[in-house]
JSON list of C-alpha atoms in Angstrom, two decimals:
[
{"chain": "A", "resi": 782, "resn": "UNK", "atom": "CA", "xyz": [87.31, 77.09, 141.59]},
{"chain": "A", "resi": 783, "resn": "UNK", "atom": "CA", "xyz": [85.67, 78.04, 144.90]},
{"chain": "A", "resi": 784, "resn": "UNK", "atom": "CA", "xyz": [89.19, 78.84, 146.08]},
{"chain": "A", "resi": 785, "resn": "UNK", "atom": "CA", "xyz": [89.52, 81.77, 143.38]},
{"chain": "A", "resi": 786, "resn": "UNK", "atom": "CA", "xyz": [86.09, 82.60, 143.66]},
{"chain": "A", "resi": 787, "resn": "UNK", "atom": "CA", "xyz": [86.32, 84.04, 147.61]},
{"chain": "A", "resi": 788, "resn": "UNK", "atom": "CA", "xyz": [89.87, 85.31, 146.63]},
{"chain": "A", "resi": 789, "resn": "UNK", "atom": "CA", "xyz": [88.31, 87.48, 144.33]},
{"chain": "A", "resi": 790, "resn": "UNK", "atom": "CA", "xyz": [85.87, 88.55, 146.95]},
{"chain": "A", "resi": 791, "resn": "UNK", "atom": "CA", "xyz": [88.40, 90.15, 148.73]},
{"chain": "A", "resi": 792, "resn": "UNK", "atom": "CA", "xyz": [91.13, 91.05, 146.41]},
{"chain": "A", "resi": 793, "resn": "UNK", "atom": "CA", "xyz": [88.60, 92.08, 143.10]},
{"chain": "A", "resi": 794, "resn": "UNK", "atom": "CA", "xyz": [86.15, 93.49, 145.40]},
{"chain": "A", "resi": 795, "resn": "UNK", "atom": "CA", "xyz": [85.77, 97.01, 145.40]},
{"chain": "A", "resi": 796, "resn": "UNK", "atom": "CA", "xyz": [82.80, 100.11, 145.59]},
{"chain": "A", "resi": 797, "resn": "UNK", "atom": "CA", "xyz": [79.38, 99.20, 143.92]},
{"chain": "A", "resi": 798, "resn": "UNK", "atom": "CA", "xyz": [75.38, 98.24, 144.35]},
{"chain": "A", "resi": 799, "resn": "UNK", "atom": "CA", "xyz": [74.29, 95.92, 147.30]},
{"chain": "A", "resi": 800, "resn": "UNK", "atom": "CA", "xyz": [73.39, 93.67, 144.64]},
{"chain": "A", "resi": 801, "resn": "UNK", "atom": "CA", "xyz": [75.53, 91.38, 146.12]},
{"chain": "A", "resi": 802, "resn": "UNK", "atom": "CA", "xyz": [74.82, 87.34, 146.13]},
{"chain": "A", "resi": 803, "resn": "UNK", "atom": "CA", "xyz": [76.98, 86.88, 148.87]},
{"chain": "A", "resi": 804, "resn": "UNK", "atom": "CA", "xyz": [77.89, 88.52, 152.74]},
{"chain": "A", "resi": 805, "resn": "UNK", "atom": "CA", "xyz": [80.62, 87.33, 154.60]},
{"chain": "A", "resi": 806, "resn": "UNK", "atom": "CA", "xyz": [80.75, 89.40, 158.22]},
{"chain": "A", "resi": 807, "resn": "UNK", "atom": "CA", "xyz": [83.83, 89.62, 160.76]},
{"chain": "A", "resi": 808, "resn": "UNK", "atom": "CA", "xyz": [84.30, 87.23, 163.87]},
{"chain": "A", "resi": 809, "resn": "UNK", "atom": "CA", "xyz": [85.92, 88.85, 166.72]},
{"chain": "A", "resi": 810, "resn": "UNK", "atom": "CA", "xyz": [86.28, 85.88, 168.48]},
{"chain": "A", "resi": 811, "resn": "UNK", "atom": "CA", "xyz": [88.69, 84.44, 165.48]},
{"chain": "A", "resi": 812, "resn": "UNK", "atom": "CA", "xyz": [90.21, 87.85, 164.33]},
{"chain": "A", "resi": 813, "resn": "UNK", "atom": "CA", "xyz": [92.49, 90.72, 165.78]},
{"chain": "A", "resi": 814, "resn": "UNK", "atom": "CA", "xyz": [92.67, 94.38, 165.01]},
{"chain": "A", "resi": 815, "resn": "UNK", "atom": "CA", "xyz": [96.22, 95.30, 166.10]},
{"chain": "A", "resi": 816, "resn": "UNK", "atom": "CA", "xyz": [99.02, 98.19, 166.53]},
{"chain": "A", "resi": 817, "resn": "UNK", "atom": "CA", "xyz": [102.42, 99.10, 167.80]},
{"chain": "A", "resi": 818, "resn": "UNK", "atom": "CA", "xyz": [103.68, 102.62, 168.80]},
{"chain": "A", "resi": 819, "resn": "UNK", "atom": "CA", "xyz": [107.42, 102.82, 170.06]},
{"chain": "A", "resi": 820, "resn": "UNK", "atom": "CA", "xyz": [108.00, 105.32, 173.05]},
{"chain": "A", "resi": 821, "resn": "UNK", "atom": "CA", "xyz": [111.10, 105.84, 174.38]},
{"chain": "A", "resi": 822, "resn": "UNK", "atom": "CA", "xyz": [112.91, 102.24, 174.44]},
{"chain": "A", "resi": 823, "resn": "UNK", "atom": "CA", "xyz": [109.90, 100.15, 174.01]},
{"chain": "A", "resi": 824, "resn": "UNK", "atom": "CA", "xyz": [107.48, 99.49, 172.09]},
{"chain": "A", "resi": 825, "resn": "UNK", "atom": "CA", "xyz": [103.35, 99.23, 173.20]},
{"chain": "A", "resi": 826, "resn": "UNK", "atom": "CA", "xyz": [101.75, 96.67, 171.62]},
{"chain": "A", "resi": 827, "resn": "UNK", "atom": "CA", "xyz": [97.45, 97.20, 171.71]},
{"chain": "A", "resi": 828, "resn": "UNK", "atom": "CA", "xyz": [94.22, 96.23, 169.83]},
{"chain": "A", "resi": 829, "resn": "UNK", "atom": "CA", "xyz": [90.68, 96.48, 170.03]},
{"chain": "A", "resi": 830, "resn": "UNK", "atom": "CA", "xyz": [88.44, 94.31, 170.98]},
{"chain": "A", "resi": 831, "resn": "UNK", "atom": "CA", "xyz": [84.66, 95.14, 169.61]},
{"chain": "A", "resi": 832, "resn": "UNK", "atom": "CA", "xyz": [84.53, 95.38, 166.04]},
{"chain": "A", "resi": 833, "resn": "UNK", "atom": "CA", "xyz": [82.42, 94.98, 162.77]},
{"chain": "A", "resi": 834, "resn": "UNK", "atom": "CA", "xyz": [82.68, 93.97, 159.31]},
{"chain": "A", "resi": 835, "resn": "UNK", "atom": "CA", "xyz": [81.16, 93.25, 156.19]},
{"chain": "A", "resi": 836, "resn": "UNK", "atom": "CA", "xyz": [82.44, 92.14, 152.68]},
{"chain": "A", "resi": 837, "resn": "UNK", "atom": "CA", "xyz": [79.70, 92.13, 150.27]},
{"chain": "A", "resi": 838, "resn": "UNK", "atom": "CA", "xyz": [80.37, 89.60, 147.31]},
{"chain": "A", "resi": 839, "resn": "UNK", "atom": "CA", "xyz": [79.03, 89.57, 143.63]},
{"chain": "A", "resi": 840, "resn": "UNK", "atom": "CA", "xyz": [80.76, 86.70, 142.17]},
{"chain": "A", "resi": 841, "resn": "UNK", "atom": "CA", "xyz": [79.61, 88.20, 138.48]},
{"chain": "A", "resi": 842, "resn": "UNK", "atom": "CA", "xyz": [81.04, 91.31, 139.17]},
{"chain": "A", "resi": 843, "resn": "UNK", "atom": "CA", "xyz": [83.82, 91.79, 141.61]},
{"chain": "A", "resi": 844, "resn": "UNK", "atom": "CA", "xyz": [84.22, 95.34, 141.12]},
{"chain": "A", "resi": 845, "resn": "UNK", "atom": "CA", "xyz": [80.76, 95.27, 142.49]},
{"chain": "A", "resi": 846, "resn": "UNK", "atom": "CA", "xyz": [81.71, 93.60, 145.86]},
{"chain": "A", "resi": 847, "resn": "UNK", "atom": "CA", "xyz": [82.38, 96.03, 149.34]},
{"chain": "A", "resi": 848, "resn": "UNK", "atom": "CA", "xyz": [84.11, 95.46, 152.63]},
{"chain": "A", "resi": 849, "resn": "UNK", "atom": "CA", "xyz": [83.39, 98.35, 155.78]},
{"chain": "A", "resi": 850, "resn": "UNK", "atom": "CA", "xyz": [84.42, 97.90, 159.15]},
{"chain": "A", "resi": 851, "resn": "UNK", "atom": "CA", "xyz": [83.70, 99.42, 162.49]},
{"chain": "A", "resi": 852, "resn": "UNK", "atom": "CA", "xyz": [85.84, 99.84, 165.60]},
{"chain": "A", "resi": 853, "resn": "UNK", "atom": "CA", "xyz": [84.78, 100.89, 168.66]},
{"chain": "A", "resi": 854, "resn": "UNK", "atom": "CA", "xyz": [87.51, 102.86, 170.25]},
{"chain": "A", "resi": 855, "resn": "UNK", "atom": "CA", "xyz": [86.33, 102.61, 173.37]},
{"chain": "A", "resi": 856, "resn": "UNK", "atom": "CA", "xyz": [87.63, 98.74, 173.32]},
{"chain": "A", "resi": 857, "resn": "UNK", "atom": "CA", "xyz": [91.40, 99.90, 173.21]},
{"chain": "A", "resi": 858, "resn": "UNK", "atom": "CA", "xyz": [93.19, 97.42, 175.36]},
{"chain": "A", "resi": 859, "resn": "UNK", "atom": "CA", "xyz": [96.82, 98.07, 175.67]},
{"chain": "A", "resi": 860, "resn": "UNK", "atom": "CA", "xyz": [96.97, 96.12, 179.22]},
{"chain": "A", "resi": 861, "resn": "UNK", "atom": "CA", "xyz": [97.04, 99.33, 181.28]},
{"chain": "A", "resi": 862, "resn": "UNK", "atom": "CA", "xyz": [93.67, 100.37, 182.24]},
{"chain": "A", "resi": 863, "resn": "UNK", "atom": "CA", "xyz": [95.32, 103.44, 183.52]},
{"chain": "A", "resi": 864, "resn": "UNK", "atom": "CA", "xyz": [97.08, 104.30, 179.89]},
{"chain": "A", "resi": 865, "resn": "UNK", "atom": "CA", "xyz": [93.73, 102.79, 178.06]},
{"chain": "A", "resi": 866, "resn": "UNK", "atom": "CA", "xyz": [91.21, 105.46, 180.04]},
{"chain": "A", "resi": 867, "resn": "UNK", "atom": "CA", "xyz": [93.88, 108.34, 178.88]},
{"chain": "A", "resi": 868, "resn": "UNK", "atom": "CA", "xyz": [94.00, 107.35, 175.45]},
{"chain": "A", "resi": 869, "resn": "UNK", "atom": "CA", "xyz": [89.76, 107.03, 175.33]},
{"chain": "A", "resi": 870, "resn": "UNK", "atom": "CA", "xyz": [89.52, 111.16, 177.36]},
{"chain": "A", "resi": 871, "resn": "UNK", "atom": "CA", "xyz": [89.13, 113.92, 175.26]},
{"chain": "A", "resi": 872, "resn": "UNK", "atom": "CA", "xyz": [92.90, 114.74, 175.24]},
{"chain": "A", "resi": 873, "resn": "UNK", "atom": "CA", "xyz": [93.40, 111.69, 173.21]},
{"chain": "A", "resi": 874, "resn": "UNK", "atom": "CA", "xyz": [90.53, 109.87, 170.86]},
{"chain": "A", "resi": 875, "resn": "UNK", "atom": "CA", "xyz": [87.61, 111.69, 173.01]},
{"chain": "A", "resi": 876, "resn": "UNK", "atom": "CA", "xyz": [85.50, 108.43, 172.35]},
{"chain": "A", "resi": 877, "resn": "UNK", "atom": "CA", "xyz": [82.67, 110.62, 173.40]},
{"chain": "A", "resi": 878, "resn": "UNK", "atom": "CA", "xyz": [82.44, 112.64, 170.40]},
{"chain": "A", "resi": 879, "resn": "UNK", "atom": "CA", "xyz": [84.20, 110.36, 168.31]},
{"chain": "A", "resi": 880, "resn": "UNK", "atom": "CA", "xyz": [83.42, 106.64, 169.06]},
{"chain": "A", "resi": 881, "resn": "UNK", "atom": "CA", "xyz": [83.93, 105.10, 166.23]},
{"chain": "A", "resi": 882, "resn": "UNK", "atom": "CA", "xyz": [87.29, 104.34, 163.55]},
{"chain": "A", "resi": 883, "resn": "UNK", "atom": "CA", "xyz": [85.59, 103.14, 159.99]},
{"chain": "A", "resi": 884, "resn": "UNK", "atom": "CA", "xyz": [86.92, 101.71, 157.01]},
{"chain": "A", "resi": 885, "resn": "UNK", "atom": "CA", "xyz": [85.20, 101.67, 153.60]},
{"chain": "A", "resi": 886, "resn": "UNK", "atom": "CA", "xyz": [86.81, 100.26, 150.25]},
{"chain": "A", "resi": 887, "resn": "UNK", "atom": "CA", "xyz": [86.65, 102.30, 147.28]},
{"chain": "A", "resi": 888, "resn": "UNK", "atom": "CA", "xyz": [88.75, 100.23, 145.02]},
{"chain": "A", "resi": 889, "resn": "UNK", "atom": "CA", "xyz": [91.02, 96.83, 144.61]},
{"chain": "A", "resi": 890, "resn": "UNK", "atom": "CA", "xyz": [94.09, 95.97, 142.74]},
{"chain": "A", "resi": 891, "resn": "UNK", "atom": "CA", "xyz": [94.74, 92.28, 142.82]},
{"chain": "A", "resi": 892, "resn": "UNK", "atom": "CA", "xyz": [98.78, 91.62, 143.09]},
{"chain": "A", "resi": 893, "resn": "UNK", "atom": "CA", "xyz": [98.79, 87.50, 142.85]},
{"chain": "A", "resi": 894, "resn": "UNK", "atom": "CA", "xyz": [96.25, 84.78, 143.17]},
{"chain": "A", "resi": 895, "resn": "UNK", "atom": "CA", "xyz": [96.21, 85.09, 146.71]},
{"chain": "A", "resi": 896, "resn": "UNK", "atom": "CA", "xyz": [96.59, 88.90, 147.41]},
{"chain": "A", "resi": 897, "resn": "UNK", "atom": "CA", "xyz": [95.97, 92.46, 146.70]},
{"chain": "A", "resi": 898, "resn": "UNK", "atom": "CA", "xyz": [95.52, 96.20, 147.88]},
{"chain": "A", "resi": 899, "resn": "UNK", "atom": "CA", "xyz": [92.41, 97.46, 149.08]},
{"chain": "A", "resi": 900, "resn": "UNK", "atom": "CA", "xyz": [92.13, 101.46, 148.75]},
{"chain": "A", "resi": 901, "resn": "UNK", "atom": "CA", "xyz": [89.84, 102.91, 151.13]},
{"chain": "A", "resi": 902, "resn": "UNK", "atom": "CA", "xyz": [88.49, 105.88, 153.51]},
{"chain": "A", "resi": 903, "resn": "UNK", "atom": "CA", "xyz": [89.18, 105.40, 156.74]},
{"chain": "A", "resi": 904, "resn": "UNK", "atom": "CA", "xyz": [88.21, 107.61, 159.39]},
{"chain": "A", "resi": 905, "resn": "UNK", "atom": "CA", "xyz": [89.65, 108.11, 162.76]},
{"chain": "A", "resi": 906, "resn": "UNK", "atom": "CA", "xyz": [88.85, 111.31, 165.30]},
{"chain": "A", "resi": 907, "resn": "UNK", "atom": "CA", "xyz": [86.41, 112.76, 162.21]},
{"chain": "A", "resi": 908, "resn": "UNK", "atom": "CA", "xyz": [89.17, 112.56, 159.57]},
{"chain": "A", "resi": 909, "resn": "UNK", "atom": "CA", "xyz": [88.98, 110.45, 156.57]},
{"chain": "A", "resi": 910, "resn": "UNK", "atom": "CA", "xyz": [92.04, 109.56, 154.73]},
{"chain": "A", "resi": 911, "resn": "UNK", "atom": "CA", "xyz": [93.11, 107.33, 151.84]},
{"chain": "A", "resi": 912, "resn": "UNK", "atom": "CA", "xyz": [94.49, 104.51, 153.11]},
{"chain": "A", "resi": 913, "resn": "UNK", "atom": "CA", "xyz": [95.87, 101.21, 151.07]},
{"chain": "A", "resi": 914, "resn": "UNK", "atom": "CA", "xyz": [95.27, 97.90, 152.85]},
{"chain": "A", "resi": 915, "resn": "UNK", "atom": "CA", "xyz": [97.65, 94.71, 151.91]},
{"chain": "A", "resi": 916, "resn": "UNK", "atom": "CA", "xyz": [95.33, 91.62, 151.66]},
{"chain": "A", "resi": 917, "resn": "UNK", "atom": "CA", "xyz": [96.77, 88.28, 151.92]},
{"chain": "A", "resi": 918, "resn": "UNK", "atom": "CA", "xyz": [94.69, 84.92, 152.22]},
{"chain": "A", "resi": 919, "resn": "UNK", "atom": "CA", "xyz": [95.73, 82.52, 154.98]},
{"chain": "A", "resi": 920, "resn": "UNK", "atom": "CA", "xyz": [92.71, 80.13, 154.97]},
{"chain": "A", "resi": 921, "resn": "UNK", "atom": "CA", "xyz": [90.48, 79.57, 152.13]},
{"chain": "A", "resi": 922, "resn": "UNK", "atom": "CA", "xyz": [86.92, 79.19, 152.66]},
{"chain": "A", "resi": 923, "resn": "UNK", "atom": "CA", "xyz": [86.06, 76.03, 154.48]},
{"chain": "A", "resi": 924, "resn": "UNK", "atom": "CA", "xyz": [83.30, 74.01, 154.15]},
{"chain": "A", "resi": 925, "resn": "UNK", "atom": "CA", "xyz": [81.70, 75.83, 157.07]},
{"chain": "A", "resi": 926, "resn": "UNK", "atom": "CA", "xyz": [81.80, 79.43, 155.76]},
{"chain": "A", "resi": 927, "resn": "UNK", "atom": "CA", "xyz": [84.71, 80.79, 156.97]},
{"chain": "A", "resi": 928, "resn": "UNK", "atom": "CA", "xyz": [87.80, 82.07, 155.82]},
{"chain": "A", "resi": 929, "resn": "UNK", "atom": "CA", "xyz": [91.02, 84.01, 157.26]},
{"chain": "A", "resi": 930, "resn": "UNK", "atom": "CA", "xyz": [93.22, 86.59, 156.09]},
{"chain": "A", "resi": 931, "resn": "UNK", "atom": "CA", "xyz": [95.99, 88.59, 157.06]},
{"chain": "A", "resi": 932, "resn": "UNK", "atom": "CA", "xyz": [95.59, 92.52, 156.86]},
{"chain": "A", "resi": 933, "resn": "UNK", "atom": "CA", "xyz": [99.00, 95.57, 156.60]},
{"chain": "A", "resi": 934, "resn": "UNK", "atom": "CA", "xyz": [99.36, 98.90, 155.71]},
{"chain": "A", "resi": 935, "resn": "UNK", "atom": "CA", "xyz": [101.66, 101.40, 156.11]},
{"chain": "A", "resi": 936, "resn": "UNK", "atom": "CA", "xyz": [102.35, 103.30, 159.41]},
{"chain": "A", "resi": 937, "resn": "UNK", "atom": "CA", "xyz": [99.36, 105.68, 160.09]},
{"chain": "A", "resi": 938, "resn": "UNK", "atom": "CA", "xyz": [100.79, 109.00, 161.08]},
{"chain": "A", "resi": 939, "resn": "UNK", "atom": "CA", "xyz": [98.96, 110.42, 164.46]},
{"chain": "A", "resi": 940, "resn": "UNK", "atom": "CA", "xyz": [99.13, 114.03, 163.36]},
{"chain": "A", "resi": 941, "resn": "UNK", "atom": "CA", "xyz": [97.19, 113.28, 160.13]},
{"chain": "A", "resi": 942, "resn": "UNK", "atom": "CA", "xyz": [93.94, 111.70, 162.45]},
{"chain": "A", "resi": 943, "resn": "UNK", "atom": "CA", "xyz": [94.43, 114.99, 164.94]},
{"chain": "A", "resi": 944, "resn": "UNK", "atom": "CA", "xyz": [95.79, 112.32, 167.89]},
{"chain": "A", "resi": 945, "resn": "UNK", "atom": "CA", "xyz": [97.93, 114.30, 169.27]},
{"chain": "A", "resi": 946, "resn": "UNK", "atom": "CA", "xyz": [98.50, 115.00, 173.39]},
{"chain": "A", "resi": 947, "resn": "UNK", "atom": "CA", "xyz": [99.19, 118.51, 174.63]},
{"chain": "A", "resi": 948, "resn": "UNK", "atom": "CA", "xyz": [102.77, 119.97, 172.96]},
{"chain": "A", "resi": 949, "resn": "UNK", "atom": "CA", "xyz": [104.40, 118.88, 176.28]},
{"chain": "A", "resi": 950, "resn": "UNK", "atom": "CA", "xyz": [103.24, 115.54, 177.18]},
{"chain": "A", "resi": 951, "resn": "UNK", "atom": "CA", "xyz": [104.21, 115.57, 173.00]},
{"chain": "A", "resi": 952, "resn": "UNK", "atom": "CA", "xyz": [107.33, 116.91, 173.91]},
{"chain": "A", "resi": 953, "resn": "UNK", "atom": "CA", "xyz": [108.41, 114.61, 177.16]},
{"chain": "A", "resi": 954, "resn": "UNK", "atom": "CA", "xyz": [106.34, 111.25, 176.18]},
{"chain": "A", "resi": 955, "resn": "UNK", "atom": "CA", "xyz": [108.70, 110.32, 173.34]},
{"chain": "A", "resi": 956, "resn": "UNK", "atom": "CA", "xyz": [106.07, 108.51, 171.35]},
{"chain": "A", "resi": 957, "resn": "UNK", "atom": "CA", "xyz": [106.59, 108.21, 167.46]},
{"chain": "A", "resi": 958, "resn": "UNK", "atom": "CA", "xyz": [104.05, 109.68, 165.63]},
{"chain": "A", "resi": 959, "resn": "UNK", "atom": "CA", "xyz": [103.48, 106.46, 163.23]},
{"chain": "A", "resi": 960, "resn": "UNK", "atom": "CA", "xyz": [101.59, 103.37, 164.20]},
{"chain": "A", "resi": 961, "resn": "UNK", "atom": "CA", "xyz": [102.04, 100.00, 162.57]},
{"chain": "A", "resi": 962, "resn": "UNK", "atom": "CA", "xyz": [98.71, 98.26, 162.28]},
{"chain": "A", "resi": 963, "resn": "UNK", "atom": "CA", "xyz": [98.73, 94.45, 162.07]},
{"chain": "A", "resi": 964, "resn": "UNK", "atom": "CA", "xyz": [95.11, 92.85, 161.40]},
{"chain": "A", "resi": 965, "resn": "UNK", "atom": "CA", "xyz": [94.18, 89.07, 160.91]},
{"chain": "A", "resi": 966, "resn": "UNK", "atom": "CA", "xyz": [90.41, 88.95, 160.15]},
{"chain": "A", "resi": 967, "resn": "UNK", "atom": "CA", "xyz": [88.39, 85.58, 160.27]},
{"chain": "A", "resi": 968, "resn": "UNK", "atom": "CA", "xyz": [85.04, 85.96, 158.22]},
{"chain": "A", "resi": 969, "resn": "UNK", "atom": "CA", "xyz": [82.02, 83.46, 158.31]},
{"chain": "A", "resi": 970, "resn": "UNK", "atom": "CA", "xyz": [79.05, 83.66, 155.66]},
{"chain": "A", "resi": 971, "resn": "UNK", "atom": "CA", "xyz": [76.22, 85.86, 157.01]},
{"chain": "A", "resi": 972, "resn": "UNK", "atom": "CA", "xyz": [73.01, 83.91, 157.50]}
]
């Protein structure tokens, strides 16, 4: 039963009071916020490393629970400090206006016992869009708290978030606009 119970956390979960019995927060240290953008021939591979989250649980009422996340953009590591400090300068995600990416849930729609789509704002470069997250659980909660899931979406589109370089490094850089974000997120119960 405590198996469905935390499923429903994430998959029922959705907008509602902080009347919530239970938190579960993000662990960095166990969990990766991911993306790929193909240029050219290749493909970059890149994440960031300091990030937040919270999933607020009301076992009663699921449709009460929440999950946010932060993402400091100024932790983009795509293992060339070089391409990293271009993608944080004002051409790019100008991390000093806008330093953070958030995600907030505004509803849920479970798709099997261990799965479902969380639809939610998320805000990159000061523009919130819809955005449907596909939930899967890969570790139910252990005895110690913690649990582990894996996280899709669609391809974001760059020119939707305003990410876009001057029209001729656009034109000469031969980077797609979408990015593929892959997420696996450990949670542990907040004390």
């Amino acid at each position: 039963m405590r198996i469905r119970n935390i499923i429903a956390v994430f998959v029922l979960g959705g907008v509602g009071a902080a009347s919530a019995a239970e938190s579960y927060k993000f662990d960095p240290s166990g969990s990766t916020i991911g993306f790929s953008v193909h240029q050219f021939l290749g493909t970059t591979l890149g994440k960031f490393t300091s990030f937040s989250g919270r999933i607020e649980v009301d076992r009663e009422h699921p449709e009460n629970s929440s999950v946010t996340a932060q993402i400091d953009v100024r932790s983009i590591d795509t293992r060339i400090k070089k391409r990293d400090d271009h993608l944080r300068s004002a051409e790019f995600f100008d991390v000093e206006k806008f330093p953070r990416m958030t995600f907030r849930s505004r509803s849920v729609k479970r798709t099997s016992p261990q799965s479902g789509d969380i639809l939610g704002d998320l805000t990159i470069h000061g523009v919130t869009k819809p955005i449907t997250l596909h939930v899967k659980l890969l570790t139910p909660i252990s005895e110690t708290g913690r649990t582990r899931w894996s996280v899709t979406t669609d391809p974001i589109t760059r020119r939707d978030f305003n990410l876009m370089f001057t029209p001729g490094a656009e034109s000469v850089s031969g980077i797609s606009q979408t990015v593929a974000i892959n997420i696996e997120i450990e949670a542990k119960r907040a004390q």
